[in-house]
Coordinates of C-alpha atoms in Angstrom, one line a residue:
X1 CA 81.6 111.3 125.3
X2 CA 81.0 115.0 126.4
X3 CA 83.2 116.5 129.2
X4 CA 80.3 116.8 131.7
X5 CA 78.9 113.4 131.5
X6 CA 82.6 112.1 131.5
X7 CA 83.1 113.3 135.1
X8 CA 79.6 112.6 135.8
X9 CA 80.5 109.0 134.8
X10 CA 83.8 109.2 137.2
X11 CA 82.7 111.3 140.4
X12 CA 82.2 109.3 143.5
X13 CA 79.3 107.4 144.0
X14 CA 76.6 109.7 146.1
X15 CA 75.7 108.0 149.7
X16 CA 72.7 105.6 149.5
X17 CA 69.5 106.2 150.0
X18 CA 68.4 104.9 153.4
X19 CA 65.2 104.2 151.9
X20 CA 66.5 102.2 149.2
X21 CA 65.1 98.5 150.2
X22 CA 61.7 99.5 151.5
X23 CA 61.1 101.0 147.9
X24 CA 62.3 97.9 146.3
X25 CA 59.2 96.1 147.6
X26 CA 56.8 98.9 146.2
X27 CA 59.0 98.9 142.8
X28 CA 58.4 95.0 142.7
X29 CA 55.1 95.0 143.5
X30 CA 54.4 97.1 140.5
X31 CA 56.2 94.8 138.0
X32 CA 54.8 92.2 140.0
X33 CA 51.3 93.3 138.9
X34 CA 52.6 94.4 135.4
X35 CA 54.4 90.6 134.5
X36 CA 50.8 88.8 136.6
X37 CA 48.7 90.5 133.6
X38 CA 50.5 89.4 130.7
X39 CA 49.0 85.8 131.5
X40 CA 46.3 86.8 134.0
X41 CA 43.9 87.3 131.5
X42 CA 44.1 84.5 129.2
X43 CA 42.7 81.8 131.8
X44 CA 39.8 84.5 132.0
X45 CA 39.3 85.1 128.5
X46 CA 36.6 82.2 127.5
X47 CA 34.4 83.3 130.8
X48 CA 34.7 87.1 129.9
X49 CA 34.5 86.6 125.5
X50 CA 31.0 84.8 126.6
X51 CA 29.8 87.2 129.2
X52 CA 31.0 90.1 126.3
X53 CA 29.4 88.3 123.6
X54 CA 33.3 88.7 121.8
X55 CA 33.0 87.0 118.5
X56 CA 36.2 84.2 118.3
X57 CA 37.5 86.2 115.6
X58 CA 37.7 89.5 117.6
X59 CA 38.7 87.5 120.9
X60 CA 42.7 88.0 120.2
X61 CA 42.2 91.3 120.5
X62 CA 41.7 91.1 124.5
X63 CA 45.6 90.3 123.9
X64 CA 46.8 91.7 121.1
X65 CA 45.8 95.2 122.2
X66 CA 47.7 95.1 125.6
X67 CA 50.6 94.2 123.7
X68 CA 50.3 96.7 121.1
X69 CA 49.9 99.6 123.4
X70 CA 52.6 98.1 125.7
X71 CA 55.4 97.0 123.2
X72 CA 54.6 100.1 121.2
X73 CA 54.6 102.4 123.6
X74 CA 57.7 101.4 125.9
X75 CA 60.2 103.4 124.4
X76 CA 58.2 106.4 124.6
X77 CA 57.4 105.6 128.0
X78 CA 61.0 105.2 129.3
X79 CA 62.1 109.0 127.5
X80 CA 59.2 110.7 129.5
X81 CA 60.9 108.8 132.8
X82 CA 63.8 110.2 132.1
X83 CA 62.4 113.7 131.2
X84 CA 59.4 113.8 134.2
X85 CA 61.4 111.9 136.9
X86 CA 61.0 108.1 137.4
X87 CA 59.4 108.4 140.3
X88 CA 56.5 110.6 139.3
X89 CA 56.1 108.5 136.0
X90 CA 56.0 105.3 138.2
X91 CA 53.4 106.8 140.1
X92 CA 51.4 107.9 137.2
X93 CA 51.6 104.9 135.5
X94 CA 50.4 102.6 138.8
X95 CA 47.2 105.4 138.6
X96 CA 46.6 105.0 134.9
X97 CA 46.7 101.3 135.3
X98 CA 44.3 100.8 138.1
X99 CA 42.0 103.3 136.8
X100 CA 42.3 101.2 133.3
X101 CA 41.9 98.1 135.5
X102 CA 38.6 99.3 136.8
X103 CA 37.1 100.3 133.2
X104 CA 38.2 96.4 132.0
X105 CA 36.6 94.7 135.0
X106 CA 33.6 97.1 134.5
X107 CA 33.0 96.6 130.5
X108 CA 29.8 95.8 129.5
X109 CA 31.1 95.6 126.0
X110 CA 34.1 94.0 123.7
X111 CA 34.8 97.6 122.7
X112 CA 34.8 98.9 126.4
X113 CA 36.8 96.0 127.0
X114 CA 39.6 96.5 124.0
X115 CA 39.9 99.8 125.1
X116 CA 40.5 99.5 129.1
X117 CA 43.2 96.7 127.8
X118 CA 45.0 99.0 125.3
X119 CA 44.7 101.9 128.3
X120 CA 47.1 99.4 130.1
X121 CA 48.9 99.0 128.0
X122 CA 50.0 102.8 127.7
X123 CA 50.7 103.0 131.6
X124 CA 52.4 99.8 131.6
X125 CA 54.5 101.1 129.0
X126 CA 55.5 104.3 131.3
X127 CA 55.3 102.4 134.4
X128 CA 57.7 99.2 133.9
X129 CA 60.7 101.6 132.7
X130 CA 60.4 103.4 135.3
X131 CA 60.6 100.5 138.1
X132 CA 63.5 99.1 136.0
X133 CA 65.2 102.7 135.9
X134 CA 64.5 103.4 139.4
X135 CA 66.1 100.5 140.7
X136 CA 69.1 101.7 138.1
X137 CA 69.7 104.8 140.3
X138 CA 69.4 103.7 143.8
X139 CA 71.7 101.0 144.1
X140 CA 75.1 101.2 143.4
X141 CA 76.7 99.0 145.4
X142 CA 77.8 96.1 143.4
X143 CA 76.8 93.6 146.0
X144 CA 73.1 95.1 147.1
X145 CA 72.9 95.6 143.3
X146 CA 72.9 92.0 143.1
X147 CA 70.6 91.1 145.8
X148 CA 68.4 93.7 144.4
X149 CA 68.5 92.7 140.7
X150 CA 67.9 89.1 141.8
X151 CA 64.7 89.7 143.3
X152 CA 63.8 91.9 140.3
X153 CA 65.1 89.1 137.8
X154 CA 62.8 86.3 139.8
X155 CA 59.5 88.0 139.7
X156 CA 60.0 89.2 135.8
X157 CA 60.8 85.4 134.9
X158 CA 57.9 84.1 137.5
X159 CA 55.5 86.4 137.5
X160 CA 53.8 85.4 134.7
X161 CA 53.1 81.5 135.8
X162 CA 52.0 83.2 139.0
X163 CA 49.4 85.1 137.3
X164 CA 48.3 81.7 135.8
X165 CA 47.5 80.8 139.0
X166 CA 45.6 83.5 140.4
X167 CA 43.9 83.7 136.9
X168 CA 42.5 80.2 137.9
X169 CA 41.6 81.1 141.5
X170 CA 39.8 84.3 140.4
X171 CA 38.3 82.9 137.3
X172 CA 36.8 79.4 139.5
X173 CA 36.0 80.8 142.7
X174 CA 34.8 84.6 141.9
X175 CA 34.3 86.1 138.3
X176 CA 36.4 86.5 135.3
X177 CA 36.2 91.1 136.5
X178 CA 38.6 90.2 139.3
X179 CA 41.0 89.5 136.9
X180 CA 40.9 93.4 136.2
X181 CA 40.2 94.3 140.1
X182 CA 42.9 92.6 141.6
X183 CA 45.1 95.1 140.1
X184 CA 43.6 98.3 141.7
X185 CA 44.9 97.4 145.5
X186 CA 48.5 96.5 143.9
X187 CA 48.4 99.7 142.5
X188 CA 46.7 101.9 145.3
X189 CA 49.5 100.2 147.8
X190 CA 52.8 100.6 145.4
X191 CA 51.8 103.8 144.6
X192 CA 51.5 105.2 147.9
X193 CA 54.0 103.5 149.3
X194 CA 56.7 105.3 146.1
X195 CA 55.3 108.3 146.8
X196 CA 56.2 108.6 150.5
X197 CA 59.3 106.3 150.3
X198 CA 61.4 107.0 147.1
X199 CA 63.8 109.6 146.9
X200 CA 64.9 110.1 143.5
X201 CA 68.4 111.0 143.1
X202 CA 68.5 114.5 141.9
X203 CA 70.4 115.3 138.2
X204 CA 69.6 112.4 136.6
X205 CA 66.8 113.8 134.2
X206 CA 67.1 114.2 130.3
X207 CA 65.7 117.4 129.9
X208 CA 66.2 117.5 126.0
X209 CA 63.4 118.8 123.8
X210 CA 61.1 115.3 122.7
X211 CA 62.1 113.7 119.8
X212 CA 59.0 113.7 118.0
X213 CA 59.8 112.4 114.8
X214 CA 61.4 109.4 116.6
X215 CA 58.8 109.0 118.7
X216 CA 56.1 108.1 115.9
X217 CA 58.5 106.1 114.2
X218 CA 60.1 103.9 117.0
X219 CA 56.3 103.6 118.3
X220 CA 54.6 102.9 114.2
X221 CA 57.9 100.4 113.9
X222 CA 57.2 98.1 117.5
X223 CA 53.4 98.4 116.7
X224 CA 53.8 97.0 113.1
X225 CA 56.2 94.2 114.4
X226 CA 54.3 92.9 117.0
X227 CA 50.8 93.2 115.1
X228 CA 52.2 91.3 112.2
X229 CA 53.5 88.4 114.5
X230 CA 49.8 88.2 116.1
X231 CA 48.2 88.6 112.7
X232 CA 50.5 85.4 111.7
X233 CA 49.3 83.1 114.3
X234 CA 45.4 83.4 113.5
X235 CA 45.6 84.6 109.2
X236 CA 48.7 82.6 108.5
X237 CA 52.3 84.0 107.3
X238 CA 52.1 84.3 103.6
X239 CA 49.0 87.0 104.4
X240 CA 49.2 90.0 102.2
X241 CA 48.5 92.1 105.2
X242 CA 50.9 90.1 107.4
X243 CA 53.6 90.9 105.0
X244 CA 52.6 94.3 104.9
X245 CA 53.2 94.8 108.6
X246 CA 56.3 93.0 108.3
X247 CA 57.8 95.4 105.2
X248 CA 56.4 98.2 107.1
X249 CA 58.0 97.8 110.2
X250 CA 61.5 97.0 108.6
X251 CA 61.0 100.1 106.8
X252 CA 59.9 102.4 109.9
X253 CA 62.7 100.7 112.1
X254 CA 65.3 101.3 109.5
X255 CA 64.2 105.3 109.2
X256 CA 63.9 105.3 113.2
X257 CA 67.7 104.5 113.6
X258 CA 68.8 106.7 110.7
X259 CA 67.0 110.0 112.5
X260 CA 68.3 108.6 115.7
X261 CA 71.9 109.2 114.4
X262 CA 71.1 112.7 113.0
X263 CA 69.2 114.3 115.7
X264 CA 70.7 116.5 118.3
X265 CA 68.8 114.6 121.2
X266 CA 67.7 111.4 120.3
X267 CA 64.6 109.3 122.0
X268 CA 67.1 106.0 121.8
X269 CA 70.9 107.0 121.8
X270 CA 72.4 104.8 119.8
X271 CA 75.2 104.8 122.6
X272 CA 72.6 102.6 124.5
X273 CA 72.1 99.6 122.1
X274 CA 75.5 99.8 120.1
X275 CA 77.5 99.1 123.5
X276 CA 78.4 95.4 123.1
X277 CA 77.5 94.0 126.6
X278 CA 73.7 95.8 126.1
X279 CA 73.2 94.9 122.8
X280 CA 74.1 91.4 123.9
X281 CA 71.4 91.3 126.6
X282 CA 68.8 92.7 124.6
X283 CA 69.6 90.3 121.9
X284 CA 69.6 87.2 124.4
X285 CA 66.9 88.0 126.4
X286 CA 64.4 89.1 123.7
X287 CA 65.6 85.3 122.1
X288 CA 65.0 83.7 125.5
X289 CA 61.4 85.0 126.0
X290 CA 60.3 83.7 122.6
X291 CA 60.8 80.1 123.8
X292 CA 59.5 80.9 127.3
X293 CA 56.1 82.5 126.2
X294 CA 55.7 79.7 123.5
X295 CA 56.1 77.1 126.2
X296 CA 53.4 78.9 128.9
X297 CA 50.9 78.4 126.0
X298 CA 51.8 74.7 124.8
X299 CA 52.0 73.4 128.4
X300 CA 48.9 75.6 129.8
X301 CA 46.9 73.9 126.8
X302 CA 48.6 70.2 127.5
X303 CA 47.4 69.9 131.1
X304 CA 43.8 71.2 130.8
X305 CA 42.8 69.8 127.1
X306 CA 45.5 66.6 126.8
X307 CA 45.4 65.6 130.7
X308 CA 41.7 67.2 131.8
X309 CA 43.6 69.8 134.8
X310 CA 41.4 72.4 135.9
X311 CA 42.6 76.4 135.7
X312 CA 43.9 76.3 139.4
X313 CA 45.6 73.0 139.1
X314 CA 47.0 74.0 135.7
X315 CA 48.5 77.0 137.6
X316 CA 49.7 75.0 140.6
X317 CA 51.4 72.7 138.1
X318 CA 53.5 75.8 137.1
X319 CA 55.0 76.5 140.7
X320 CA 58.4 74.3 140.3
X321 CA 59.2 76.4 137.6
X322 CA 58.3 79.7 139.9
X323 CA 60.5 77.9 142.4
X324 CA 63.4 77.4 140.2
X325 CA 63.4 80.8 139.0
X326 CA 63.5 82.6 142.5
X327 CA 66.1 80.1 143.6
X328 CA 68.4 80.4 140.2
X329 CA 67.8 84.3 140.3
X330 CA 67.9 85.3 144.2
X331 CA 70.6 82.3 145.2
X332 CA 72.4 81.6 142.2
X333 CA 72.5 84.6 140.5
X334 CA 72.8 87.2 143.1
X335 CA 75.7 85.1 145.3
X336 CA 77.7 84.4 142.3
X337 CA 76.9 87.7 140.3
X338 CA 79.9 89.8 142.5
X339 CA 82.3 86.5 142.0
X340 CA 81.8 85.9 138.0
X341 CA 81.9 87.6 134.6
X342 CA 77.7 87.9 133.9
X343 CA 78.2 85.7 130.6
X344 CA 79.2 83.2 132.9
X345 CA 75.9 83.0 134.3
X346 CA 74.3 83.8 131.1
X347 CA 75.6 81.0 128.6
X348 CA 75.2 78.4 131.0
X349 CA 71.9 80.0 132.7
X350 CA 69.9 79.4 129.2
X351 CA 72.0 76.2 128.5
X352 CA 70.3 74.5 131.5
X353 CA 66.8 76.0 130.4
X354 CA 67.6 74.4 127.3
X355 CA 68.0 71.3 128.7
X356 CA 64.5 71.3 130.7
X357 CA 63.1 72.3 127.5
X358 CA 64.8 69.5 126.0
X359 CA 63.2 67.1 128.2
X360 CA 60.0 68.6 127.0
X361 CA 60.5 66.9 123.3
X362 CA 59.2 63.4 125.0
X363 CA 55.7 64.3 126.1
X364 CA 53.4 61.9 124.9
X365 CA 49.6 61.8 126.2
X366 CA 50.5 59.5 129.0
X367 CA 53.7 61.5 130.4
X368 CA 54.1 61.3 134.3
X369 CA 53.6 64.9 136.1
X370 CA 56.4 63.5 138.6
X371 CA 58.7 61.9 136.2
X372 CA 59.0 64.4 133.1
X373 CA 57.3 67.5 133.8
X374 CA 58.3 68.4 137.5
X375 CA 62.2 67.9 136.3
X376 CA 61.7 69.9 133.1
X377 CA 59.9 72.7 135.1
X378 CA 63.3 72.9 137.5
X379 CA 65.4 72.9 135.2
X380 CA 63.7 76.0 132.9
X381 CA 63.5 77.6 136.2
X382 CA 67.0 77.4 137.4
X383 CA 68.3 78.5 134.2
X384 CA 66.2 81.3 133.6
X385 CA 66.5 82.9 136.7
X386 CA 70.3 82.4 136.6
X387 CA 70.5 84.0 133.9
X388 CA 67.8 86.5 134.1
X389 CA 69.9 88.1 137.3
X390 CA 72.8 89.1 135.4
X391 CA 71.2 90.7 132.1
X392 CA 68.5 92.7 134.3
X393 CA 71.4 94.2 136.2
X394 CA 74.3 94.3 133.3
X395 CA 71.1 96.0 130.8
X396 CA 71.5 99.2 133.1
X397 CA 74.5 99.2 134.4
X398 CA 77.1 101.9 133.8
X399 CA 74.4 104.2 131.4
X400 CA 74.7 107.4 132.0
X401 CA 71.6 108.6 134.6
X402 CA 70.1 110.9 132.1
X403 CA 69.6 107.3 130.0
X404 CA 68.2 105.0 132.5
X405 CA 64.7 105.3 131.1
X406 CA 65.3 104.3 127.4
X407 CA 67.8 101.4 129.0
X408 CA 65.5 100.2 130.8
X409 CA 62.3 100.3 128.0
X410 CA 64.5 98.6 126.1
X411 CA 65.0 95.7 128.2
X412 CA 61.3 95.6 128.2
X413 CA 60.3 96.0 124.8
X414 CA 63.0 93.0 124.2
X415 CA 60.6 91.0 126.4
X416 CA 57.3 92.3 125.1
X417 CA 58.6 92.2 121.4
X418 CA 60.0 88.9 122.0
X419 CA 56.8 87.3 123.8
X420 CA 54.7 88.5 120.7
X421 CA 57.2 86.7 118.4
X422 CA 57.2 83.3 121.1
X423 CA 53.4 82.9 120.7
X424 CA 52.9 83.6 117.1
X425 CA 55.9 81.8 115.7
X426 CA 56.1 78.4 118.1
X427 CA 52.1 78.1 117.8
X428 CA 51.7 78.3 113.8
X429 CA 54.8 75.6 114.1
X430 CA 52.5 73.5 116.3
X431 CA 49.9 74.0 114.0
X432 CA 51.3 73.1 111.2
X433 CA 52.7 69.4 112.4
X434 CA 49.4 69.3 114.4
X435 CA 47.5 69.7 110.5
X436 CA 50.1 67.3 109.3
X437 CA 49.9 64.2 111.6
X438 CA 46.1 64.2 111.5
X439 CA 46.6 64.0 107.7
X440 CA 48.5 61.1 107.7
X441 CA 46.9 59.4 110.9
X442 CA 43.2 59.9 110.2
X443 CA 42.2 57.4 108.0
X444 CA 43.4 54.3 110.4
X445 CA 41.0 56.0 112.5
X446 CA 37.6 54.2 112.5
X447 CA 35.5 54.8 116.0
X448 CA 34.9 58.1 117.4
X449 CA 37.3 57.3 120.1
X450 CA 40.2 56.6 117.7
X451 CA 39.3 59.6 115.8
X452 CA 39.8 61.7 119.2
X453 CA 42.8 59.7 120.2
X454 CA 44.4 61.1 116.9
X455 CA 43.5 64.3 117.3
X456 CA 45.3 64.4 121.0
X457 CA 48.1 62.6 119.7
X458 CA 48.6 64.8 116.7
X459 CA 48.3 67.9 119.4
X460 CA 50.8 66.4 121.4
X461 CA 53.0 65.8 117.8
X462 CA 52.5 69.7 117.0
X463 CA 53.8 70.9 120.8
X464 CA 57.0 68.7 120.9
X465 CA 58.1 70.0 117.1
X466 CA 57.5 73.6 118.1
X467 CA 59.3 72.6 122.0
X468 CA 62.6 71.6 119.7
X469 CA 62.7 74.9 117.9
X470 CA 62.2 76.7 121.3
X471 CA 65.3 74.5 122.1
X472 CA 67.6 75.7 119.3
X473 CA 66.3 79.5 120.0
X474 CA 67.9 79.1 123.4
X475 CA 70.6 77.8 122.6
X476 CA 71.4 80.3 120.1
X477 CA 70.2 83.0 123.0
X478 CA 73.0 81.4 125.3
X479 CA 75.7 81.3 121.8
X480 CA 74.8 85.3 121.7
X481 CA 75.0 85.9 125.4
X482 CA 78.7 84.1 125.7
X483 CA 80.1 85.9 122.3
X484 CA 78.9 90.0 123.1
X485 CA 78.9 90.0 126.6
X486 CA 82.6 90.7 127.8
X487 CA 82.2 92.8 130.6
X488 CA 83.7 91.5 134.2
X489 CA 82.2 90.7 137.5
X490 CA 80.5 94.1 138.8
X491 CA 82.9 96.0 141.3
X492 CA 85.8 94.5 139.7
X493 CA 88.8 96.8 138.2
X494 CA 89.1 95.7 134.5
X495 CA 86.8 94.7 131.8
X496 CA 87.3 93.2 128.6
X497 CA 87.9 96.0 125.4
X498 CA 85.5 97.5 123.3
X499 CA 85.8 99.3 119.9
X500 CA 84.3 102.0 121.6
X501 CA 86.2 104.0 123.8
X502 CA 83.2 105.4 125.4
X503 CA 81.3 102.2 125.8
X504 CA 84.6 100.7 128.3
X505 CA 83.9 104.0 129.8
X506 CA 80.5 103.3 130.3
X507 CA 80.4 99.4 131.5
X508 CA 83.3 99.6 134.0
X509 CA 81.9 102.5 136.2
X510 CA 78.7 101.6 138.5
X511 CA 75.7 104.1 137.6
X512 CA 76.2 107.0 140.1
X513 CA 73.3 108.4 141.8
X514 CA 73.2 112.4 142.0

């Protein structure tokens, strides 16, 4: 570690801003807008593909390129925070997004519409780092900290059944364009509201030259990973082009690390992700998201096509699991985060998810809202937003300030990569038990309404055998999360050893604000 950023790392922290807690609303208003349309859009999507005349092969692309754009983009987005000032890239971002917002509520076309969602996508990508990396530098306190990352932690696990929600309001009772609308007075009012009440800490800017080289390769690498899991899920895994993206993207990521070692001022440190307790989050969290995005789309489907729910009561059906998140994350989390090591919220945080998702495994047709679903909701809740807390918080704690940026995008791009995997992985599992009960169940079938009975049951069959793998995957998330991350209890005097000199360095300081 250089001499400089050794004392920076050791000087006293600076006093806090004053105006630290009236930004945090403005900073989660803008993920709060950013998580909402990740899931907004999919209860619009039949109402706009018909009004677009989008053919259903060209439909996935409503999604697919927001998450291109997004995933593909994040790193890149959280190095020009770092070089512009987070402040002035979160504002730029919440005006690219609404103006993008407009265009997408405005298309008259699926092209006009493809390209207002991958415009989104771009701002998202310099937006959300920002608000992550913002949040890094303005509080240091161990204990506000907490109640800060807790409320942070709640509406990035939440936000995306409440967008179910308000997809099904908007989509019912106005038009599938206020899908796109609603965004603009999120953004107009977050926006304004940054730009007269954040103070950025001053000297916490990487003003290093671009890395260009890792630029195109880090943002080629995400792209090819997350196109191939979406390609997957509609052409099937053992696709030549699916492949392809697959050998590609091993081979860009792979180059992308080796430059990042070489060059004098790399777009991802490697000191960021090779520091045990980050690499550990990342690794966790971008696990944990796979099962949770997986489940949105097999229950979303369950309640409108298996047990007839409309969009607004599919969404209402999803607030236990809003109200176990904010509970685990802004209760749980935050009182015990300043008393307990973070893996100690981790392990057992996903371990209790696991277990709603467990329950999960025994829906049949007939299952009882009340007696399996409302449990299994709490339960995912809880556990997610216990241990969403601690790995938003531990994920930029102690980085250097000049760092916060590409901390933060990659906390994001664990969630964006990890969503794309969720839904393309857990569905072609469903899929392909769905294919294989109806194979071995269709011939007994000899009305019509046996023949559709089958075909619900077989459903059913393909959901549960994707639900156990999401059940492994966090268990395995909470295996990772109890193994890597050693670091003790923020404002606590000693942390568990590292290889790295500079890494103990790095995790037992607070992130100073200059």
């Amino acid at each position: 570690m250089s001499e400089t950023a050794s004392k920076a790392l050791r000087a006293p922290a600076a006093e806090s801003d004053p105006g630290r807690w009236k930004a945090l609303v403005f900073i989660a208003l803008a993920q709060l807008m950013v998580v909402l349309d990740a899931t907004i859009v999919n209860i619009a999507l039949p109402s706009a593909q018909q009004d677009l005349g989008i053919s259903d092969g060209n439909r996935q692309w409503v999604v697919t390129a927001y998450a291109l754009a997004f995933g593909g983009l994040l790193l890149f987005g959280g190095r020009i925070a770092d070089l512009w000032g987070r402040k002035k890239a979160f504002v730029v971002g919440l005006g690219g997004f609404a103006a993008a917002s407009a265009l997408g509520g405005a298309a008259t076309n699926e092209a006009m519409m493809f390209g207002a969602r991958a415009l989104q996508g771009v701002f998202g990508a310099l937006l959300a780092p920002a608000a992550l990396s913002l949040l890094a530098v303005m509080f240091t306190d161990a204990k506000e900290r907490a109640k800060a990352f807790g409320i942070y932690g709640a509406i990035a696990g939440g936000g995306g059944a409440v967008g179910l929600i308000l997809g099904g309001f908007l989509t019912e009772y106005l038009d599938w364009r206020w899908t796109f609308f609603v965004n603009i007075p999120f953004a107009i009012v977050a926006a304004a509201g940054a730009y007269f009440v954040i103070r950025e800490p001053e000297g916490g800017r990487n003003r290093s030259a671009l890395d260009i080289p890792g630029v195109i390769l880090s943002t080629l690498g995400l792209v090819a990973l997350v196109y191939g899991f979406t390609r997957a899920e509609s052409n099937g895994w053992s696709d030549s082009v699916t492949v392809g993206m697959f050998v590609a993207s091993a081979v860009l990521l792979a180059s992308f690390v080796l430059v990042e070692s070489k060059v004098k001022a790399p777009l991802l440190p490697l000191r960021v992700i090779t520091e045990r307790n980050r690499g550990g989050i990342y690794l966790s969290l971008g696990l944990a998201i796979i099962a949770m995005f997986g489940l949105f789309l097999f229950l979303t489907y369950y309640l409108q096509i298996v047990k007839g729910y409309s969009p607004v009561k599919t969404g209402f059906a999803f607030l236990p699991m809003i109200a176990g998140m904010i509970t685990g994350s802004t209760q749980i989390g935050t009182r015990l985060m300043t008393r307990v090591a973070p893996r100690l919220l981790m392990g057992p945080g996903f371990l209790v998810a696991a277990l709603g998702m467990l329950l999960l495994t025994q829906l049949e047709i007939g299952s009882s809202y009340a007696a399996l679903l409302l449990p299994a909701m709490l339960l995912l809740g809880l556990g997610m937003g216990t241990a969403f807390m601690p790995a938003m918080s531990l994920a930029t704690q102690g980085v250097e300030p000049r760092d916060a940026g590409v901390a933060s995008a990659m906390v994001n791009t664990s969630q964006q990569v990890g969503g794309a995997i969720g839904t393309a992985l857990l569905n072609t599992i469903a899929a392909s038990a769905t294919t294989a009960y109806v194979a071995d169940h269709i011939a007994g079938a000899t009305s019509r309404s046996q023949q559709q009975l089958v075909q619900l049951e077989a459903m059913v069959q393909g959901y549960t055998s994707a639900i156990w793998f999401a059940v492994g995957i966090l268990v395995v998330a909470a295996a990772i999360a109890l193994t890597f991350v050693n670091a003790g209890r923020p404002g606590g005097t000693t942390v568990a050893s590292s290889d790295d000199e500079d890494a103990v360095d790095e995790v037992q300081i607070p992130v100073v604000a200059h």
